[in-house]
Amino acid sequence: MTGRLIHSLATTESLAQLFSDESVLAAMLEFEVALARAEAGVGVIPQAAAAAIAKSAKTENFDTAALANATLRAGTPAIPLVRTLIENVRKNNSDAARFVHWGATSQDVADTAMSLLLKRAQPILLGDLQRVEQALAYLIEQHAGTVMLGRTLMQAAPPVTLGLKAAGWLGAIHRMHCAFTDAFSNAIILQFGGASGTLASLGSHGISVANELARELGLVNPEAPWHTHRDRWATLVCACGVLTGSLGKMARDISLLMQNEVAEAAEPGGAGRGGSSTMPHKRNPIACSLTLAAAHRVPGLVASYLSAMVQEHERGVGGWQAEWPTVAETIQATGLAIASMAEVAEGLSVDAERMRANIEKTNGVIFAERAMMFLGSRLGREVAHKVLEQATKRCVAENRHLRDVLADIPEVSANLDSDALQQLETPEQYLGSAEDFRKALLSASSKQVFKKEQ
Amino acid sequence: MTGRLIHSLATTESLAQLFSDESVLAAMLEFEVALARAEAGVGVIPQAAAAAIAKSAKTENFDTAALANATLRAGTPAIPLVRTLIENVRKNNSDAARFVHWGATSQDVADTAMSLLLKRAQPILLGDLQRVEQALAYLIEQHAGTVMLGRTLMQAAPPVTLGLKAAGWLGAIHRMHCAFTDAFSNAIILQFGGASGTLASLGSHGISVANELARELGLVNPEAPWHTHRDRWATLVCACGVLTGSLGKMARDISLLMQNEVAEAAEPGGAGRGGSSTMPHKRNPIACSLTLAAAHRVPGLVASYLSAMVQEHERGVGGWQAEWPTVAETIQATGLAIASMAEVAEGLSVDAERMRANIEKTNGVIFAERAMMFLGSRLGREVAHKVLEQATKRCVAENRHLRDVLADIPEVSANLDSDALQQLETPEQYLGSAEDFRKALLSASSKQVFKKEQ
Amino acid sequence: MTGRLIHSLATTESLAQLFSDESVLAAMLEFEVALARAEAGVGVIPQAAAAAIAKSAKTENFDTAALANATLRAGTPAIPLVRTLIENVRKNNSDAARFVHWGATSQDVADTAMSLLLKRAQPILLGDLQRVEQALAYLIEQHAGTVMLGRTLMQAAPPVTLGLKAAGWLGAIHRMHCAFTDAFSNAIILQFGGASGTLASLGSHGISVANELARELGLVNPEAPWHTHRDRWATLVCACGVLTGSLGKMARDISLLMQNEVAEAAEPGGAGRGGSSTMPHKRNPIACSLTLAAAHRVPGLVASYLSAMVQEHERGVGGWQAEWPTVAETIQATGLAIASMAEVAEGLSVDAERMRANIEKTNGVIFAERAMMFLGSRLGREVAHKVLEQATKRCVAENRHLRDVLADIPEVSANLDSDALQQLETPEQYLGSAEDFRKALLSASSKQVFKKEQ
Amino acid sequence: MTGRLIHSLATTESLAQLFSDESVLAAMLEFEVALARAEAGVGVIPQAAAAAIAKSAKTENFDTAALANATLRAGTPAIPLVRTLIENVRKNNSDAARFVHWGATSQDVADTAMSLLLKRAQPILLGDLQRVEQALAYLIEQHAGTVMLGRTLMQAAPPVTLGLKAAGWLGAIHRMHCAFTDAFSNAIILQFGGASGTLASLGSHGISVANELARELGLVNPEAPWHTHRDRWATLVCACGVLTGSLGKMARDISLLMQNEVAEAAEPGGAGRGGSSTMPHKRNPIACSLTLAAAHRVPGLVASYLSAMVQEHERGVGGWQAEWPTVAETIQATGLAIASMAEVAEGLSVDAERMRANIEKTNGVIFAERAMMFLGSRLGREVAHKVLEQATKRCVAENRHLRDVLADIPEVSANLDSDALQQLETPEQYLGSAEDFRKALLSASSKQVFKKEQ
């Protein structure tokens, strides 16, 4: 009995495994073992007890289905987990059993287990994000000069380059890359406070045990327990929201470019990427659709997390209990969006000829503003404006190019030589600062990455 | 590998099973078998093919983990499902294999499978909701005369009865019960449209096959396919949102009443409901916390579903792919909230003495408005107002009852006999229309239930 | 000082006026006047007091900016409103002043004022919704035979008709029309409970006053006060969410059809609808963008409302205070979406030739499934499948039509006469049950409207 | 006609003014004037034109209501703004009129105007946040030794100090203070790209004009236009979400402490803070309720913003149009939450005696774990456990203190001298690491502030 299939479009395989029953259980047991070791190290419990606990804390000794059901009754996974662990330890060493979970509270194990899972999620997500960025950087360089229609409100507009467009994607993704990395690092911390968050039952040993426990687990030990202060995880969840939004924007653009009528780019087919057997040419935007699905789901998950931050006193009634599924699904959805766009960025096929052809098909009306500037200085702006208003109407009505329609107008041909007119619709001549912007975005993206690596 | 544990505070056991891999797979296979039977019945495919498909469409012939992974690649569970089913059928009957999934599109099987799951969820949720209502109706009658503090902005206010308070809960829950039942019924429908939603590949047999298929599955056949028109499921998801909000309100109230300092009511302990071994008297609001967790999560899930309704043309890019986990989690969270509050309503322990004592502890200042009315007619409102302003200040400062403080004031004792003053703080005399409201709410709740049952 | 401009893309003019300071103030005063009249009618307060209150309760006697600021301090608009009203009444009739707001609580006036505003919003929204439906019904009939590409995942698919497509839009909108109408009706109710929701200070007159007050205001009087039971408004807010989602789907479709490369339809230009002076032919999807903006905003507003439903005891701390802006913006956004799509539906220009041309441009590969069925019965499915796989590849590679490529294949031409082959790509012959579905959707929409009107 | 009243619990006065029509209009005009100056500076337009534009661009020359209505038609405020500005300029200098808005696109002015508004919002919000932190730091020091109940799941738990509790609030708020400051700084940037984001119509002058324009406006000029890349504003909106969540947690805690039955703390009354005239002692949690209202609303606003990030190509259809109200309301709600909690933190009244009394009222059962440790080493854990299980039951049943019940048990009195037993329930002796945690949180908060200021 599992929930893998119903979430099959909502997670990658590796992240599904990360949040699997076995993995979650293992993380909780890791906490219990490390706690016992830390306490034995500090002298709070006997070394033998720690050893006995470590020996019994094996996932194979637990029935995860039973644990899940008992968790629902107890309102926390820790109570049935500890109960079963005590039973297991008692079989080997009845003395040791009473030192299980010593000084800790339920939320300590649950929160720390999630931190451990986040720690394992971090390299998966950041690794794929690196792939997105590298692939985009390559695209940006390769298509520095590939002209294509600008599209505003999904209507034809003056040209851009694919290099600039991809640089826009990279810029947004890279800016979040840094925040995302920070958010992950800040979220991966120990939770250890005991019942009221004072570690009272450890007397004067609280801080020492906490330090040792954090060391054992490879987690940062924050200034204090944070049972009802969820800002660090909230920040991570939000960073997932913003990043997924930026990836969704890229996915939307590409899925629009993949329309048959546009046909300027396509995500890679790849193994298992469906497609129809009778329409083998067909390339569906599968990876884009998965990314967009994440971009639909994550904002609501962020809202759920944020609204659950209002937690009462030293342990929340409802807010905390809402968190595990929300965090797990946010991480999985975000990870899927990143992995999907990595695949897309690495394998995007681009039809530069079609891009140019689609510019051509506008009959040059996207250059009307440019023509205005040519003519304005010669005819005066008022006259130029009227000329162009009529000319563009004729372009549409007669399906002719602006340069040709203008050539027929005496006022124009008298003032503009035919060479200039022939150049009017050359996209490369009407790119403004596109190349500067492309370079600046690319450079900003590489520079900060470099800084981070130091 | 599963996701049961991470969702252990987010679903009941029966709903976890309902959305388990085996159950989801079974629902999809049920569609394929029913489709083949319907088409054989109408004469579109051979009867032998339908029989062979039915024989091969057994969940044990499928590897759900592999299916989940292939689903991610294909962007839909239907493609790998059908591929494997064809392979299975081919082993038995190679002719029949080509009739698998005949005329259907991927979304037909995925959506209809969810409808079948919703059909099985409906009695679970409605059954528990019935339990909530019945238990509340009993509470309402039992505590018609149990007076307790009204609390506005969590401050003491004139008294109410527990019967009225519970009637408020029931009223809100019952009003959604009807809408919820309707929303479920409207959501449990066949999806069958083929590639573009026209059933084109079935020629003139489309409608006949659809009717027969709906009959086979026990589903309503709507006027037309609804691939990108998700209002019916959206309405169900929203109904879950409203209902969970009303249940959350009840859970919040009860968890507030359970505070040690208030101690007027407590949810039942029950098996496995945790509690501390060293503090065996302690009753934690576990069921309330699970309900409140649902009330934190569902609004975000509703937002996710609604924002994903904007689906393109005849098959959405991203919106549809976001739905399965969102619907499943909404149903599970709602089901858990209902089941939790059923348990609470059925086992709520009430401390009527403490309720009365908590009224007493306010020293009668909650009756200041009442005193004002007594005195206003005798002293004039202006004077009465000043008298009461001073009197209530003294109640607080000297920790004395309002009736006693007032008795010391000559203007008061001259105008109000001591009997009337002694009655001032009798809660039962200051309930206004509480009993009428209690009865009206109870009656509205029963009447509509009756209507529904006819 | 206003907030009209920052919300200028978020509301229609009439709905902005409806939620303007003057209008909100007037609604609150309407409550106070009606309350006084009801109480005078029942004999709770003097008739002269009611007259004096009615005389003073004029919007021009209030400074809305000061009222807004005092509202923030008091945490409710009612306290400063009543204070000022008392001052105003006192100027005319000092006796009457003490009967202002008699027996009511702050939330009574605030909630009832919103009910009065919703009552005025209802015909605006429903009227525009009627326009959408009527215009769509016309489109559906007019374009029953207008063939166009089906598009799944934004890729070319077998043909549909514009009539069917528009019938899908209408079906979804109409289904919500009914629920929306109900939700509005159920939401437009009196709130009247006094401090703790018992009307205690009115003694035995509570119900009579409430009935009379409801009658004065033209509102339904529910079974009981509902201060912390917000399901009825939540249901309305949710209905807005679902309806806006369905309108957003229609807007997305139309904005996609408006792309230059597709150019199959366009929303009407209309006065002030922008467009470029140098590109006068350009038609931007303005109304669609406003509808889609609403479809982005409303889901979050719904989540806000639902999460705020968890309100404490007899008066919430935070939940209630969150409601006014959330409800007002939801109604305004929804009203704007409806009005925008009414304009679009009434003025949609359709290019049926371009629709057919876009089908043609697919080179017939969208008919591959159809060809398969023709050939399957003659060549056997296996052979037919291979033939078509190669044929469609050649269509794409050589930019030739499927019918022509197939004609060159001896196995095909030997088995299929050239007439049949020439018919292969006729869209009208491959519409399956499109016409039946179109009619059924249209009929369902009209029937229910009829039922409602009875 | 305004929307101030309906938003009166949703914004402070200063933030209402910031997003008022006049203020929004002024910000847009500021852009147009600065653009003209920048272009004149670079030599793109005549200096006289810039002067004429500056002269005409006065708010008093515009009708904001008409502008709002025309904005709705145009789908952007820029088109009617520029049209009116051109008309105004033309009256003074017909030549200059043609240089209005030169080279800019609608979104350039709208986005930059919002940046200018955010720039003015920043010090308001950060100033109040500083007040919250300073007041909390004072509370933390003042109440380092004020013991109070810990409360987990709203049930009594071992003691904490108010100093630690407030340090928890400060820690969470301070951690977001830094992120919030950064998010603001990153969000306050120029938008300037022209039609397709290439500044094509400025030829080679694009970058120079952009730099000069940014300098004029006192805004950062980012690497490139970011018309459809909204991550920076999304990050600010999210930071508002997290901060509001942390403030909401503090408000929830305080409103719980304000309950009559708890009565350990109260937010300040202050001018206009309502309260009842007949119950003058009553202190309602008004500021807390406003903060909690914000904490209910902002998560949904965050979801709206994030879901709208998926914007098409070079100018979004719907996503962008959703932003203005969402950003403005998020900033206003957050600002109100900060200002409210500043007031609360600065004026919180604390009843330390009541805090201690509430500990006493638990009859010492919250020290059961402590007793266990005392007895465990002497009696063995098993025996000790049984002893305590019975003892705590008797505490509850007989309403006696744990120390007294234990003193009656021979096994206990034989092993524990009566002095030790009398100390058992001394809160100060069972605070574990509370003081260390308090200091660490306070220190972390001060240190980082210091770093920021350098």
mmCIF file of N, CA and C in Angstrom, chain A residues 321-359:
data_model
loop_
_atom_site.group_PDB
_atom_site.id
_atom_site.type_symbol
_atom_site.label_atom_id
_atom_site.label_comp_id
_atom_site.label_asym_id
_atom_site.label_seq_id
_atom_site.Cartn_x
_atom_site.Cartn_y
_atom_site.Cartn_z
ATOM 1 N N GLN A 321 1.539 19.922 12.831
ATOM 2 C CA GLN A 321 1.085 18.643 12.280
ATOM 3 C C GLN A 321 0.825 18.710 10.773
ATOM 4 N N ALA A 322 0.719 19.944 10.258
ATOM 5 C CA ALA A 322 0.465 20.117 8.823
ATOM 6 C C ALA A 322 1.745 20.085 7.995
ATOM 7 N N GLU A 323 2.892 20.084 8.656
ATOM 8 C CA GLU A 323 4.121 20.405 7.929
ATOM 9 C C GLU A 323 4.732 19.280 7.093
ATOM 10 N N TRP A 324 4.847 18.098 7.647
ATOM 11 C CA TRP A 324 5.571 17.054 6.920
ATOM 12 C C TRP A 324 5.125 16.884 5.472
ATOM 13 N N PRO A 325 3.821 16.651 5.232
ATOM 14 C CA PRO A 325 3.446 16.463 3.834
ATOM 15 C C PRO A 325 3.691 17.711 2.999
ATOM 16 N N THR A 326 3.496 18.886 3.596
ATOM 17 C CA THR A 326 3.667 20.126 2.835
ATOM 18 C C THR A 326 5.124 20.308 2.416
ATOM 19 N N VAL A 327 6.036 20.095 3.360
ATOM 20 C CA VAL A 327 7.457 20.251 3.017
ATOM 21 C C VAL A 327 7.874 19.191 2.007
ATOM 22 N N ALA A 328 7.481 17.957 2.257
ATOM 23 C CA ALA A 328 7.915 16.873 1.370
ATOM 24 C C ALA A 328 7.415 17.105 -0.052
ATOM 25 N N GLU A 329 6.180 17.517 -0.175
ATOM 26 C CA GLU A 329 5.652 17.712 -1.523
ATOM 27 C C GLU A 329 6.237 18.928 -2.204
ATOM 28 N N THR A 330 6.524 19.945 -1.423
ATOM 29 C CA THR A 330 7.149 21.123 -2.024
ATOM 30 C C THR A 330 8.530 20.765 -2.566
ATOM 31 N N ILE A 331 9.298 20.058 -1.757
ATOM 32 C CA ILE A 331 10.641 19.672 -2.207
ATOM 33 C C ILE A 331 10.554 18.759 -3.434
ATOM 34 N N GLN A 332 9.626 17.823 -3.406
ATOM 35 C CA GLN A 332 9.505 16.899 -4.533
ATOM 36 C C GLN A 332 9.048 17.616 -5.795
ATOM 37 N N ALA A 333 8.067 18.478 -5.660
ATOM 38 C CA ALA A 333 7.572 19.198 -6.842
ATOM 39 C C ALA A 333 8.667 20.090 -7.419
ATOM 40 N N THR A 334 9.376 20.765 -6.529
ATOM 41 C CA THR A 334 10.448 21.648 -6.989
ATOM 42 C C THR A 334 11.556 20.833 -7.645
ATOM 43 N N GLY A 335 11.901 19.730 -7.012
ATOM 44 C CA GLY A 335 12.944 18.865 -7.575
ATOM 45 C C GLY A 335 12.561 18.341 -8.943
ATOM 46 N N LEU A 336 11.284 18.010 -9.099
ATOM 47 C CA LEU A 336 10.824 17.531 -10.401
ATOM 48 C C LEU A 336 10.888 18.648 -11.435
ATOM 49 N N ALA A 337 10.508 19.852 -11.031
ATOM 50 C CA ALA A 337 10.568 20.982 -11.965
ATOM 51 C C ALA A 337 12.009 21.245 -12.392
ATOM 52 N N ILE A 338 12.915 21.191 -11.434
ATOM 53 C CA ILE A 338 14.323 21.437 -11.781
ATOM 54 C C ILE A 338 14.838 20.343 -12.714
ATOM 55 N N ALA A 339 14.592 19.095 -12.340
ATOM 56 C CA ALA A 339 15.093 17.979 -13.159
ATOM 57 C C ALA A 339 14.492 18.023 -14.553
ATOM 58 N N SER A 340 13.214 18.374 -14.625
ATOM 59 C CA SER A 340 12.560 18.427 -15.936
ATOM 60 C C SER A 340 13.175 19.513 -16.804
ATOM 61 N N MET A 341 13.405 20.684 -16.218
ATOM 62 C CA MET A 341 13.958 21.763 -17.028
ATOM 63 C C MET A 341 15.443 21.532 -17.317
ATOM 64 N N ALA A 342 16.119 20.776 -16.473
ATOM 65 C CA ALA A 342 17.497 20.393 -16.815
ATOM 66 C C ALA A 342 17.485 19.575 -18.104
ATOM 67 N N GLU A 343 16.595 18.610 -18.148
ATOM 68 C CA GLU A 343 16.475 17.781 -19.344
ATOM 69 C C GLU A 343 16.108 18.627 -20.557
ATOM 70 N N VAL A 344 15.187 19.564 -20.359
ATOM 71 C CA VAL A 344 14.764 20.417 -21.472
ATOM 72 C C VAL A 344 15.915 21.303 -21.935
ATOM 73 N N ALA A 345 16.586 21.924 -20.982
ATOM 74 C CA ALA A 345 17.655 22.859 -21.354
ATOM 75 C C ALA A 345 18.790 22.115 -22.057
ATOM 76 N N GLU A 346 19.079 20.918 -21.587
ATOM 77 C CA GLU A 346 20.175 20.147 -22.187
ATOM 78 C C GLU A 346 19.841 19.629 -23.578
ATOM 79 N N GLY A 347 18.542 19.430 -23.828
ATOM 80 C CA GLY A 347 18.198 18.788 -25.088
ATOM 81 C C GLY A 347 17.316 19.613 -25.990
ATOM 82 N N LEU A 348 17.187 20.887 -25.691
ATOM 83 C CA LEU A 348 16.274 21.715 -26.478
ATOM 84 C C LEU A 348 16.696 21.736 -27.939
ATOM 85 N N SER A 349 15.759 21.422 -28.825
ATOM 86 C CA SER A 349 16.092 21.596 -30.240
ATOM 87 C C SER A 349 15.497 22.914 -30.711
ATOM 88 N N VAL A 350 16.288 23.614 -31.479
ATOM 89 C CA VAL A 350 15.941 24.971 -31.891
ATOM 90 C C VAL A 350 15.887 25.010 -33.404
ATOM 91 N N ASP A 351 14.852 25.624 -33.945
ATOM 92 C CA ASP A 351 14.743 25.764 -35.397
ATOM 93 C C ASP A 351 14.931 27.233 -35.754
ATOM 94 N N ALA A 352 16.179 27.610 -35.940
ATOM 95 C CA ALA A 352 16.498 29.027 -36.162
ATOM 96 C C ALA A 352 15.893 29.534 -37.464
ATOM 97 N N GLU A 353 15.784 28.656 -38.440
ATOM 98 C CA GLU A 353 15.175 29.073 -39.712
ATOM 99 C C GLU A 353 13.713 29.415 -39.519
ATOM 100 N N ARG A 354 13.044 28.574 -38.751
ATOM 101 C CA ARG A 354 11.629 28.835 -38.503
ATOM 102 C C ARG A 354 11.460 30.137 -37.719
ATOM 103 N N MET A 355 12.377 30.381 -36.805
ATOM 104 C CA MET A 355 12.312 31.636 -36.060
ATOM 105 C C MET A 355 12.368 32.828 -37.010
ATOM 106 N N ARG A 356 13.308 32.756 -37.948
ATOM 107 C CA ARG A 356 13.416 33.853 -38.910
ATOM 108 C C ARG A 356 12.180 33.904 -39.805
ATOM 109 N N ALA A 357 11.697 32.745 -40.181
ATOM 110 C CA ALA A 357 10.514 32.696 -41.046
ATOM 111 C C ALA A 357 9.307 33.309 -40.340
ATOM 112 N N ASN A 358 9.188 33.042 -39.050
ATOM 113 C CA ASN A 358 8.052 33.616 -38.318
ATOM 114 C C ASN A 358 8.150 35.134 -38.243
ATOM 115 N N ILE A 359 9.355 35.651 -38.205
ATOM 116 C CA ILE A 359 9.522 37.113 -38.286
ATOM 117 C C ILE A 359 9.036 37.595 -39.658
#
